PDB file of C-alpha atoms and ligand atoms in Angstrom:
ATOM      1  CA  MET A   1      65.832  27.918 113.278  1.00  0.00           C
ATOM      2  CA  ALA A   2      64.594  30.036 116.218  1.00  0.00           C
ATOM      3  CA  ASP A   3      67.471  31.049 118.387  1.00  0.00           C
ATOM      4  CA  GLN A   4      68.835  28.480 121.232  1.00  0.00           C
ATOM      5  CA  PRO A   5      69.277  30.095 124.501  1.00  0.00           C
ATOM      6  CA  SER A   6      72.789  30.056 125.775  1.00  0.00           C
ATOM      7  CA  LEU A   7      74.360  27.470 127.594  1.00  0.00           C
ATOM      8  CA  ASP A   8      75.427  29.922 130.008  1.00  0.00           C
ATOM      9  CA  ASP A   9      71.433  31.542 130.521  1.00  0.00           C
ATOM     10  CA  VAL A  10      70.544  27.350 130.670  1.00  0.00           C
ATOM     11  CA  VAL A  11      72.782  27.216 133.649  1.00  0.00           C
ATOM     12  CA  ALA A  12      71.992  30.280 135.682  1.00  0.00           C
ATOM     13  CA  ALA A  13      68.431  29.489 135.514  1.00  0.00           C
ATOM     14  CA  THR A  14      69.048  25.922 136.663  1.00  0.00           C
ATOM     15  CA  VAL A  15      71.830  25.455 138.709  1.00  0.00           C
ATOM     16  CA  VAL A  16      71.821  24.896 142.612  1.00  0.00           C
ATOM     17  CA  ASP A  17      74.796  26.790 142.937  1.00  0.00           C
ATOM     18  CA  PRO A  18      77.073  24.599 145.435  1.00  0.00           C
ATOM     19  CA  GLY A  19      78.556  27.982 146.790  1.00  0.00           C
ATOM     20  CA  SER A  20      75.284  29.234 148.635  1.00  0.00           C
ATOM     21  CA  THR A  21      73.108  26.149 149.128  1.00  0.00           C
ATOM     22  CA  HIS A  22      72.179  27.143 152.637  1.00  0.00           C
ATOM     23  CA  GLU A  23      70.054  29.496 150.608  1.00  0.00           C
ATOM     24  CA  PHE A  24      68.454  27.459 148.388  1.00  0.00           C
ATOM     25  CA  ARG A  25      64.689  26.716 148.581  1.00  0.00           C
ATOM     26  CA  LEU A  26      63.012  24.319 146.383  1.00  0.00           C
ATOM     27  CA  ALA A  27      59.795  26.624 146.555  1.00  0.00           C
ATOM     28  CA  ASP A  28      61.420  29.565 145.047  1.00  0.00           C
ATOM     29  CA  ARG A  29      62.127  27.413 141.523  1.00  0.00           C
ATOM     30  CA  ALA A  30      59.554  27.336 139.265  1.00  0.00           C
ATOM     31  CA  GLN A  31      57.999  24.469 137.841  1.00  0.00           C
ATOM     32  CA  ARG A  32      57.273  26.224 134.668  1.00  0.00           C
ATOM     33  CA  ASN A  33      59.684  28.666 133.131  1.00  0.00           C
ATOM     34  CA  GLU A  34      58.948  29.857 129.834  1.00  0.00           C
ATOM     35  CA  GLU A  35      61.623  32.670 129.738  1.00  0.00           C
ATOM     36  CA  LEU A  36      64.108  30.028 128.063  1.00  0.00           C
ATOM     37  CA  PHE A  37      61.892  28.909 125.571  1.00  0.00           C
ATOM     38  CA  PRO A  38      59.045  31.437 125.197  1.00  0.00           C
ATOM     39  CA  ASP A  39      57.482  29.194 122.508  1.00  0.00           C
ATOM     40  CA  LYS A  40      57.050  25.291 122.267  1.00  0.00           C
ATOM     41  CA  ASP A  41      58.412  25.309 118.730  1.00  0.00           C
ATOM     42  CA  GLN A  42      61.137  26.858 119.617  1.00  0.00           C
ATOM     43  CA  ALA A  43      61.984  24.233 122.185  1.00  0.00           C
ATOM     44  CA  LYS A  44      61.220  21.613 119.587  1.00  0.00           C
ATOM     45  CA  ASP A  45      63.908  22.793 117.251  1.00  0.00           C
ATOM     46  CA  SER A  46      66.291  23.358 120.038  1.00  0.00           C
ATOM     47  CA  LEU A  47      65.835  19.830 121.125  1.00  0.00           C
ATOM     48  CA  LYS A  48      66.224  18.447 117.953  1.00  0.00           C
ATOM     49  CA  ALA A  49      69.498  20.096 117.164  1.00  0.00           C
ATOM     50  CA  ASP A  50      71.055  19.126 120.829  1.00  0.00           C
ATOM     51  CA  ALA A  51      69.865  15.780 120.485  1.00  0.00           C
ATOM     52  CA  GLN A  52      71.547  15.289 117.124  1.00  0.00           C
ATOM     53  CA  ALA A  53      74.956  17.141 118.431  1.00  0.00           C
ATOM     54  CA  ILE A  54      74.599  14.754 121.426  1.00  0.00           C
ATOM     55  CA  ASP A  55      74.947  11.757 119.173  1.00  0.00           C
ATOM     56  CA  GLU A  56      77.655  13.247 117.115  1.00  0.00           C
ATOM     57  CA  LEU A  57      79.566  14.156 120.412  1.00  0.00           C
ATOM     58  CA  GLN A  58      79.115  10.607 122.000  1.00  0.00           C
ATOM     59  CA  ASP A  59      80.638   9.081 118.611  1.00  0.00           C
ATOM     60  CA  ALA A  60      83.547  11.129 118.993  1.00  0.00           C
ATOM     61  CA  LEU A  61      83.488  10.256 122.751  1.00  0.00           C
ATOM     62  CA  PHE A  62      83.977   6.681 121.931  1.00  0.00           C
ATOM     63  CA  ALA A  63      86.666   6.966 119.380  1.00  0.00           C
ATOM     64  CA  ALA A  64      88.723   9.558 121.812  1.00  0.00           C
ATOM     65  CA  GLN A  65      87.948   6.946 124.606  1.00  0.00           C
ATOM     66  CA  CYS A  66      88.677  10.439 127.192  1.00  0.00           C
ATOM     67  CA  GLY A  67      86.184   9.681 129.714  1.00  0.00           C
ATOM     68  CA  SER A  68      82.161   8.969 130.087  1.00  0.00           C
ATOM     69  CA  LEU A  69      78.879  10.849 131.090  1.00  0.00           C
ATOM     70  CA  LEU A  70      76.603   9.570 134.012  1.00  0.00           C
ATOM     71  CA  VAL A  71      73.245  11.318 133.575  1.00  0.00           C
ATOM     72  CA  VAL A  72      71.225  11.021 136.656  1.00  0.00           C
ATOM     73  CA  LEU A  73      67.605  11.715 136.526  1.00  0.00           C
ATOM     74  CA  GLN A  74      65.414  12.159 139.571  1.00  0.00           C
ATOM     75  CA  GLY A  75      61.725  13.389 140.151  1.00  0.00           C
ATOM     76  CA  ILE A  76      58.832  12.348 141.671  1.00  0.00           C
ATOM     77  CA  ASP A  77      56.216  10.231 139.731  1.00  0.00           C
ATOM     78  CA  THR A  78      54.990  11.561 136.232  1.00  0.00           C
ATOM     79  CA  ALA A  79      58.080  14.139 136.494  1.00  0.00           C
ATOM     80  CA  GLY A  80      58.870  12.606 133.007  1.00  0.00           C
ATOM     81  CA  LYS A  81      62.180  10.797 133.642  1.00  0.00           C
ATOM     82  CA  ASP A  82      61.308   8.358 130.893  1.00  0.00           C
ATOM     83  CA  GLY A  83      60.043  10.854 128.632  1.00  0.00           C
ATOM     84  CA  THR A  84      63.323  12.973 129.078  1.00  0.00           C
ATOM     85  CA  THR A  85      65.534  10.047 128.208  1.00  0.00           C
ATOM     86  CA  LYS A  86      63.463   9.073 125.135  1.00  0.00           C
ATOM     87  CA  ALA A  87      63.707  12.722 123.872  1.00  0.00           C
ATOM     88  CA  VAL A  88      67.509  13.632 124.754  1.00  0.00           C
ATOM     89  CA  PHE A  89      68.733  10.434 123.534  1.00  0.00           C
ATOM     90  CA  LYS A  90      66.416  10.377 120.761  1.00  0.00           C
ATOM     91  CA  TYR A  91      69.398  10.054 117.867  1.00  0.00           C
ATOM     92  CA  THR A  92      72.137   8.886 120.044  1.00  0.00           C
ATOM     93  CA  SER A  93      73.543   5.401 118.850  1.00  0.00           C
ATOM     94  CA  PRO A  94      72.076   2.280 121.302  1.00  0.00           C
ATOM     95  CA  LEU A  95      75.999   1.283 120.971  1.00  0.00           C
ATOM     96  CA  GLY A  96      76.603   4.412 123.288  1.00  0.00           C
ATOM     97  CA  VAL A  97      74.114   5.095 125.616  1.00  0.00           C
ATOM     98  CA  ARG A  98      72.589   2.911 128.343  1.00  0.00           C
ATOM     99  CA  VAL A  99      69.517   3.025 130.592  1.00  0.00           C
ATOM    100  CA  HIS A 100      69.426   2.204 134.172  1.00  0.00           C
ATOM    101  CA  PRO A 101      66.530   2.327 136.235  1.00  0.00           C
ATOM    102  CA  PHE A 102      66.613   1.760 139.986  1.00  0.00           C
ATOM    103  CA  GLY A 103      63.661   0.405 141.608  1.00  0.00           C
ATOM    104  CA  LYS A 104      63.101  -1.313 144.804  1.00  0.00           C
ATOM    105  CA  PRO A 105      66.401  -3.282 145.813  1.00  0.00           C
ATOM    106  CA  THR A 106      66.290  -6.690 145.725  1.00  0.00           C
ATOM    107  CA  ASP A 107      67.514  -9.227 148.547  1.00  0.00           C
ATOM    108  CA  ILE A 108      71.081  -9.025 147.095  1.00  0.00           C
ATOM    109  CA  GLU A 109      71.076  -5.654 146.391  1.00  0.00           C
ATOM    110  CA  LEU A 110      69.854  -5.265 149.985  1.00  0.00           C
ATOM    111  CA  ALA A 111      72.716  -7.373 151.566  1.00  0.00           C
ATOM    112  CA  HIS A 112      75.151  -5.124 150.160  1.00  0.00           C
ATOM    113  CA  ASP A 113      75.452  -1.228 150.747  1.00  0.00           C
ATOM    114  CA  TYR A 114      73.437   0.560 148.802  1.00  0.00           C
ATOM    115  CA  LEU A 115      76.249   2.145 146.558  1.00  0.00           C
ATOM    116  CA  TRP A 116      77.316  -1.513 145.452  1.00  0.00           C
ATOM    117  CA  ARG A 117      74.451  -1.828 142.670  1.00  0.00           C
ATOM    118  CA  VAL A 118      75.019   1.855 141.616  1.00  0.00           C
ATOM    119  CA  HIS A 119      78.824   1.598 141.000  1.00  0.00           C
ATOM    120  CA  GLN A 120      78.489  -1.978 138.652  1.00  0.00           C
ATOM    121  CA  VAL A 121      76.472   0.217 135.888  1.00  0.00           C
ATOM    122  CA  ALA A 122      78.614   3.488 136.203  1.00  0.00           C
ATOM    123  CA  PRO A 123      79.540   4.126 132.660  1.00  0.00           C
ATOM    124  CA  ARG A 124      82.471   3.078 131.021  1.00  0.00           C
ATOM    125  CA  ASN A 125      84.877   4.661 128.759  1.00  0.00           C
ATOM    126  CA  GLY A 126      83.441   6.348 125.890  1.00  0.00           C
ATOM    127  CA  HIS A 127      79.957   5.897 127.056  1.00  0.00           C
ATOM    128  CA  ILE A 128      76.910   7.866 128.209  1.00  0.00           C
ATOM    129  CA  ALA A 129      74.915   6.325 131.256  1.00  0.00           C
ATOM    130  CA  VAL A 130      71.507   7.449 132.298  1.00  0.00           C
ATOM    131  CA  PHE A 131      70.363   6.526 135.802  1.00  0.00           C
ATOM    132  CA  ASN A 132      66.292   6.586 135.703  1.00  0.00           C
ATOM    133  CA  ARG A 133      66.322   7.004 139.538  1.00  0.00           C
ATOM    134  CA  SER A 134      69.359   6.332 141.473  1.00  0.00           C
ATOM    135  CA  HIS A 135      71.371   6.308 144.521  1.00  0.00           C
ATOM    136  CA  TYR A 136      69.491   9.229 145.586  1.00  0.00           C
ATOM    137  CA  GLU A 137      66.550   7.241 146.218  1.00  0.00           C
ATOM    138  CA  ASP A 138      68.517   6.174 149.483  1.00  0.00           C
ATOM    139  CA  VAL A 139      67.707   9.322 150.815  1.00  0.00           C
ATOM    140  CA  LEU A 140      64.579  10.296 149.231  1.00  0.00           C
ATOM    141  CA  VAL A 141      61.981   7.468 149.301  1.00  0.00           C
ATOM    142  CA  VAL A 142      64.218   5.609 152.467  1.00  0.00           C
ATOM    143  CA  LYS A 143      63.688   9.029 154.193  1.00  0.00           C
ATOM    144  CA  VAL A 144      60.034   9.593 153.888  1.00  0.00           C
ATOM    145  CA  ARG A 145      59.015   6.224 154.217  1.00  0.00           C
ATOM    146  CA  ASN A 146      61.638   5.425 157.345  1.00  0.00           C
ATOM    147  CA  LEU A 147      62.875   2.454 155.560  1.00  0.00           C
ATOM    148  CA  ALA A 148      66.364   2.758 157.415  1.00  0.00           C
ATOM    149  CA  PRO A 149      67.247   4.415 160.592  1.00  0.00           C
ATOM    150  CA  SER A 150      67.777   8.471 160.533  1.00  0.00           C
ATOM    151  CA  GLU A 151      71.064   8.570 161.190  1.00  0.00           C
ATOM    152  CA  LYS A 152      71.870   6.122 158.331  1.00  0.00           C
ATOM    153  CA  VAL A 153      70.178   8.218 155.978  1.00  0.00           C
ATOM    154  CA  GLU A 154      71.845  11.454 157.551  1.00  0.00           C
ATOM    155  CA  GLN A 155      75.520   9.807 156.882  1.00  0.00           C
ATOM    156  CA  ARG A 156      74.534   9.310 152.982  1.00  0.00           C
ATOM    157  CA  TYR A 157      74.640  12.621 152.012  1.00  0.00           C
ATOM    158  CA  GLU A 158      78.487  13.240 152.420  1.00  0.00           C
ATOM    159  CA  GLN A 159      78.951   9.614 151.391  1.00  0.00           C
ATOM    160  CA  ILE A 160      76.956  10.206 148.046  1.00  0.00           C
ATOM    161  CA  ASN A 161      79.571  13.429 147.817  1.00  0.00           C
ATOM    162  CA  GLN A 162      82.559  11.368 147.824  1.00  0.00           C
ATOM    163  CA  PHE A 163      81.156   8.659 145.715  1.00  0.00           C
ATOM    164  CA  GLU A 164      80.580  11.040 143.119  1.00  0.00           C
ATOM    165  CA  LYS A 165      83.783  12.883 143.298  1.00  0.00           C
ATOM    166  CA  HIS A 166      85.503   9.677 143.036  1.00  0.00           C
ATOM    167  CA  LEU A 167      84.027   9.147 139.653  1.00  0.00           C
ATOM    168  CA  VAL A 168      84.747  12.585 138.716  1.00  0.00           C
ATOM    169  CA  GLU A 169      88.108  12.270 139.304  1.00  0.00           C
ATOM    170  CA  ASN A 170      88.460   8.961 138.079  1.00  0.00           C
ATOM    171  CA  GLY A 171      87.129  10.055 134.606  1.00  0.00           C
ATOM    172  CA  THR A 172      83.472  10.279 134.689  1.00  0.00           C
ATOM    173  CA  ARG A 173      81.285  13.576 134.445  1.00  0.00           C
ATOM    174  CA  VAL A 174      78.073  13.570 136.564  1.00  0.00           C
ATOM    175  CA  LEU A 175      75.297  15.342 135.391  1.00  0.00           C
ATOM    176  CA  LYS A 176      72.326  15.527 137.737  1.00  0.00           C
ATOM    177  CA  LEU A 177      68.782  16.673 136.729  1.00  0.00           C
ATOM    178  CA  MET A 178      65.941  17.121 139.111  1.00  0.00           C
ATOM    179  CA  LEU A 179      63.027  17.165 136.885  1.00  0.00           C
ATOM    180  CA  HIS A 180      60.417  19.417 139.188  1.00  0.00           C
ATOM    181  CA  ILE A 181      56.641  19.315 138.470  1.00  0.00           C
ATOM    182  CA  SER A 182      53.805  20.830 140.491  1.00  0.00           C
ATOM    183  CA  LYS A 183      51.251  18.855 142.198  1.00  0.00           C
ATOM    184  CA  GLU A 184      48.730  19.894 139.912  1.00  0.00           C
ATOM    185  CA  GLU A 185      50.328  18.775 136.853  1.00  0.00           C
ATOM    186  CA  GLN A 186      51.079  15.505 138.711  1.00  0.00           C
ATOM    187  CA  GLY A 187      47.159  15.247 139.371  1.00  0.00           C
ATOM    188  CA  GLU A 188      46.494  15.547 135.529  1.00  0.00           C
ATOM    189  CA  ARG A 189      49.320  13.217 134.595  1.00  0.00           C
ATOM    190  CA  LEU A 190      48.185  10.641 137.004  1.00  0.00           C
ATOM    191  CA  GLN A 191      44.578  11.170 135.715  1.00  0.00           C
ATOM    192  CA  GLU A 192      45.607  10.738 132.097  1.00  0.00           C
ATOM    193  CA  ARG A 193      47.677   7.302 133.264  1.00  0.00           C
ATOM    194  CA  LEU A 194      43.970   6.373 133.841  1.00  0.00           C
ATOM    195  CA  ASP A 195      42.027   7.735 131.196  1.00  0.00           C
ATOM    196  CA  VAL A 196      44.339   7.092 128.261  1.00  0.00           C
ATOM    197  CA  PRO A 197      44.478   3.177 127.500  1.00  0.00           C
ATOM    198  CA  LYS A 198      47.769   3.099 126.550  1.00  0.00           C
ATOM    199  CA  LYS A 199      49.195   4.677 129.354  1.00  0.00           C
ATOM    200  CA  ARG A 200      47.478   2.708 131.857  1.00  0.00           C
ATOM    201  CA  TRP A 201      49.994   0.414 132.353  1.00  0.00           C
ATOM    202  CA  LYS A 202      52.111   2.671 134.029  1.00  0.00           C
ATOM    203  CA  PHE A 203      49.717   3.822 136.514  1.00  0.00           C
ATOM    204  CA  ASN A 204      50.655   1.985 140.084  1.00  0.00           C
ATOM    205  CA  PRO A 205      48.424   2.670 142.858  1.00  0.00           C
ATOM    206  CA  SER A 206      51.490   3.247 145.338  1.00  0.00           C
ATOM    207  CA  ASP A 207      52.190   6.439 143.363  1.00  0.00           C
ATOM    208  CA  LEU A 208      48.955   7.643 145.095  1.00  0.00           C
ATOM    209  CA  GLU A 209      50.479   6.924 148.502  1.00  0.00           C
ATOM    210  CA  ASP A 210      53.455   8.653 147.224  1.00  0.00           C
ATOM    211  CA  ARG A 211      51.547  12.024 146.042  1.00  0.00           C
ATOM    212  CA  LYS A 212      49.912  11.790 149.683  1.00  0.00           C
ATOM    213  CA  LEU A 213      53.438  12.273 151.389  1.00  0.00           C
ATOM    214  CA  TRP A 214      54.105  15.440 148.702  1.00  0.00           C
ATOM    215  CA  ASP A 215      55.106  17.614 151.034  1.00  0.00           C
ATOM    216  CA  ASP A 216      57.667  15.395 152.664  1.00  0.00           C
ATOM    217  CA  TYR A 217      59.226  14.345 149.544  1.00  0.00           C
ATOM    218  CA  GLN A 218      59.905  17.985 148.763  1.00  0.00           C
ATOM    219  CA  ASP A 219      61.650  18.397 151.815  1.00  0.00           C
ATOM    220  CA  ALA A 220      63.536  15.717 151.114  1.00  0.00           C
ATOM    221  CA  TYR A 221      64.437  16.880 147.948  1.00  0.00           C
ATOM    222  CA  GLU A 222      65.533  20.110 148.982  1.00  0.00           C
ATOM    223  CA  THR A 223      67.694  18.671 151.636  1.00  0.00           C
ATOM    224  CA  MET A 224      69.149  16.401 148.721  1.00  0.00           C
ATOM    225  CA  LEU A 225      69.934  19.700 146.673  1.00  0.00           C
ATOM    226  CA  ARG A 226      71.289  21.565 149.213  1.00  0.00           C
ATOM    227  CA  ARG A 227      73.446  19.070 150.746  1.00  0.00           C
ATOM    228  CA  CYS A 228      74.512  17.072 147.423  1.00  0.00           C
ATOM    229  CA  SER A 229      75.269  20.017 145.035  1.00  0.00           C
ATOM    230  CA  THR A 230      78.798  20.246 145.086  1.00  0.00           C
ATOM    231  CA  PRO A 231      81.557  21.594 142.781  1.00  0.00           C
ATOM    232  CA  TRP A 232      82.300  18.498 141.072  1.00  0.00           C
ATOM    233  CA  ALA A 233      78.706  17.806 140.702  1.00  0.00           C
ATOM    234  CA  PRO A 234      75.988  20.478 140.931  1.00  0.00           C
ATOM    235  CA  TRP A 235      72.402  19.802 140.785  1.00  0.00           C
ATOM    236  CA  TYR A 236      70.290  21.205 138.322  1.00  0.00           C
ATOM    237  CA  VAL A 237      66.546  21.718 138.943  1.00  0.00           C
ATOM    238  CA  VAL A 238      64.914  21.719 135.489  1.00  0.00           C
ATOM    239  CA  PRO A 239      61.043  23.299 135.199  1.00  0.00           C
ATOM    240  CA  SER A 240      59.076  19.964 133.959  1.00  0.00           C
ATOM    241  CA  ASP A 241      55.570  21.180 134.060  1.00  0.00           C
ATOM    242  CA  SER A 242      55.918  21.816 130.204  1.00  0.00           C
ATOM    243  CA  ARG A 243      57.459  18.380 128.248  1.00  0.00           C
ATOM    244  CA  SER A 244      58.608  20.124 125.279  1.00  0.00           C
ATOM    245  CA  ARG A 245      60.842  22.547 127.235  1.00  0.00           C
ATOM    246  CA  ARG A 246      61.563  20.041 129.983  1.00  0.00           C
ATOM    247  CA  ALA A 247      63.555  17.963 127.172  1.00  0.00           C
ATOM    248  CA  ALA A 248      64.924  20.969 125.766  1.00  0.00           C
ATOM    249  CA  ILE A 249      66.519  22.101 128.754  1.00  0.00           C
ATOM    250  CA  ALA A 250      67.805  18.702 129.740  1.00  0.00           C
ATOM    251  CA  ALA A 251      69.468  18.543 126.384  1.00  0.00           C
ATOM    252  CA  ARG A 252      70.826  21.835 126.379  1.00  0.00           C
ATOM    253  CA  LEU A 253      72.668  20.599 129.626  1.00  0.00           C
ATOM    254  CA  VAL A 254      73.822  17.198 128.420  1.00  0.00           C
ATOM    255  CA  ARG A 255      75.500  18.941 125.517  1.00  0.00           C
ATOM    256  CA  ARG A 256      77.119  21.372 127.560  1.00  0.00           C
ATOM    257  CA  GLU A 257      78.748  18.184 129.506  1.00  0.00           C
ATOM    258  CA  LEU A 258      79.933  16.760 126.492  1.00  0.00           C
ATOM    259  CA  GLU A 259      81.358  19.668 124.549  1.00  0.00           C
ATOM    260  CA  ALA A 260      83.278  20.443 127.997  1.00  0.00           C
ATOM    261  CA  MET A 261      84.819  17.082 127.632  1.00  0.00           C
ATOM    262  CA  ASP A 262      85.992  18.091 124.108  1.00  0.00           C
ATOM    263  CA  PRO A 263      86.300  14.771 122.336  1.00  0.00           C
ATOM    264  CA  GLN A 264      88.363  14.733 119.484  1.00  0.00           C
ATOM    265  CA  PHE A 265      88.981  11.781 116.903  1.00  0.00           C
ATOM    266  CA  PRO A 266      92.262  10.359 117.391  1.00  0.00           C
ATOM    267  CA  GLU A 267      94.993  10.507 115.077  1.00  0.00           C
ATOM    268  CA  THR A 268      95.954   7.570 113.684  1.00  0.00           C
ATOM    269  CA  ASP A 269      99.418   6.053 113.791  1.00  0.00           C
ATOM    270  CA  TYR A 270      99.675   5.056 110.251  1.00  0.00           C
ATOM    271  CA  ARG A 271      99.262   7.092 106.601  1.00  0.00           C
ATOM    272  CA  PRO A 272      96.242   5.948 104.793  1.00  0.00           C
ATOM    273  CA  GLU A 273      97.960   6.190 101.769  1.00  0.00           C
ATOM    274  CA  GLN A 274     100.219   3.606 102.680  1.00  0.00           C
ATOM    275  CA  PHE A 275      97.346   0.848 102.209  1.00  0.00           C
ATOM    276  CA  LYS A 276      95.452  -0.025  99.350  1.00  0.00           C
ATOM    277  CA  ILE A 277      92.351  -1.702  99.243  1.00  0.00           C
ATOM    278  CA  ASP A 278      92.109  -4.172  96.488  1.00  0.00           C
TER     279      ASP A 278
HETATM  280  P1  AMP B 301      59.441   3.134 138.983  1.00  0.00           P
HETATM  281  O1  AMP B 301      60.356   3.998 138.681  1.00  0.00           O
HETATM  282  O2  AMP B 301      57.849   3.976 138.787  1.00  0.00           O
HETATM  283  O3  AMP B 301      59.654   2.010 138.241  1.00  0.00           O
HETATM  284  O4  AMP B 301      59.585   2.811 140.718  1.00  0.00           O
HETATM  285  C1  AMP B 301      60.197   2.375 141.352  1.00  0.00           C
HETATM  286  C2  AMP B 301      60.022   2.180 142.538  1.00  0.00           C
HETATM  287  O5  AMP B 301      61.180   1.829 143.126  1.00  0.00           O
HETATM  288  C3  AMP B 301      59.711   3.718 143.027  1.00  0.00           C
HETATM  289  O6  AMP B 301      58.641   3.528 143.886  1.00  0.00           O
HETATM  290  C4  AMP B 301      61.295   3.750 143.763  1.00  0.00           C
HETATM  291  O7  AMP B 301      60.684   5.033 144.950  1.00  0.00           O
HETATM  292  C5  AMP B 301      61.367   2.901 144.072  1.00  0.00           C
HETATM  293  N1  AMP B 301      62.558   2.632 144.945  1.00  0.00           N
HETATM  294  C6  AMP B 301      63.843   3.020 144.257  1.00  0.00           C
HETATM  295  N2  AMP B 301      64.949   2.959 144.548  1.00  0.00           N
HETATM  296  C7  AMP B 301      64.662   2.452 146.122  1.00  0.00           C
HETATM  297  C8  AMP B 301      65.016   2.124 147.274  1.00  0.00           C
HETATM  298  N3  AMP B 301      66.647   2.322 147.206  1.00  0.00           N
HETATM  299  N4  AMP B 301      64.803   1.903 148.566  1.00  0.00           N
HETATM  300  C9  AMP B 301      63.316   1.584 148.370  1.00  0.00           C
HETATM  301  N5  AMP B 301      62.800   1.773 147.092  1.00  0.00           N
HETATM  302  C10 AMP B 301      63.336   2.235 146.226  1.00  0.00           C
HETATM  303 MG1   MG B 302      56.324   4.815 138.945  1.00  0.00          MG
END
């Protein structure tokens, strides 16, 4: 197999450095970065190796019960939240990974604070949870479409940082991936949803309303990345115009988180030779 880019190189190319968030500009980040994976086949090989490693690491995590992992996926419509989930967790046992999509809040959810629905589905010990959208919608769509007073939205960045700190201090690692695509690429993908019969169900006319607000969304994303990339839960911006590279980069970052947890199969408190199976 072709070499994989080192985990450090992948981090360096994608992290929003919590130490210099004031300098961060989303416009400085490429949506297409072929440096990490110069050719697509290399990206596919790397993805496969990492996806298989992620499965093994999750098995060990469950056996070790040494914490849990939350993967937050954010990105504008068509950025590839579903595709990334499918690819990165292709080999992971359904026993150990749960995917939670966050759509428009229900009446019951709206009757609670915005983190209520999120905390309920945070991953249990030994598990991985994938959030397809997340509490960050409450500073993205809610901000852009004025669904809450601006002073309430303003308070949320710090509330979210403290919430994530609470999770981390209680054993959940938080990996946040922003899937970054260009407006041109989104245009092509929306057109594809109209053209390809099997993709038509994904098309939602309201996506076109959001597309008209493209610049406002980019601004809201930039503010979110600046204000919520913290030492305990940094943001990573994943160049996502190329599907295969996007998944390969995401898989490297997920694998890195799990390896950092270093899950070890526990020692048993019995000697196997004590037992004889008839
Ligand atoms: P999809 O991910 O395509 O199924 O769409 C889910 C929709 O729910 C998106 O348009 C989101 O912006 C919207 N959504 C998610 N969370 C919220 C929220 N807290 N308030 C309003 N809309 C939301
Ligand atoms: Mg959608």
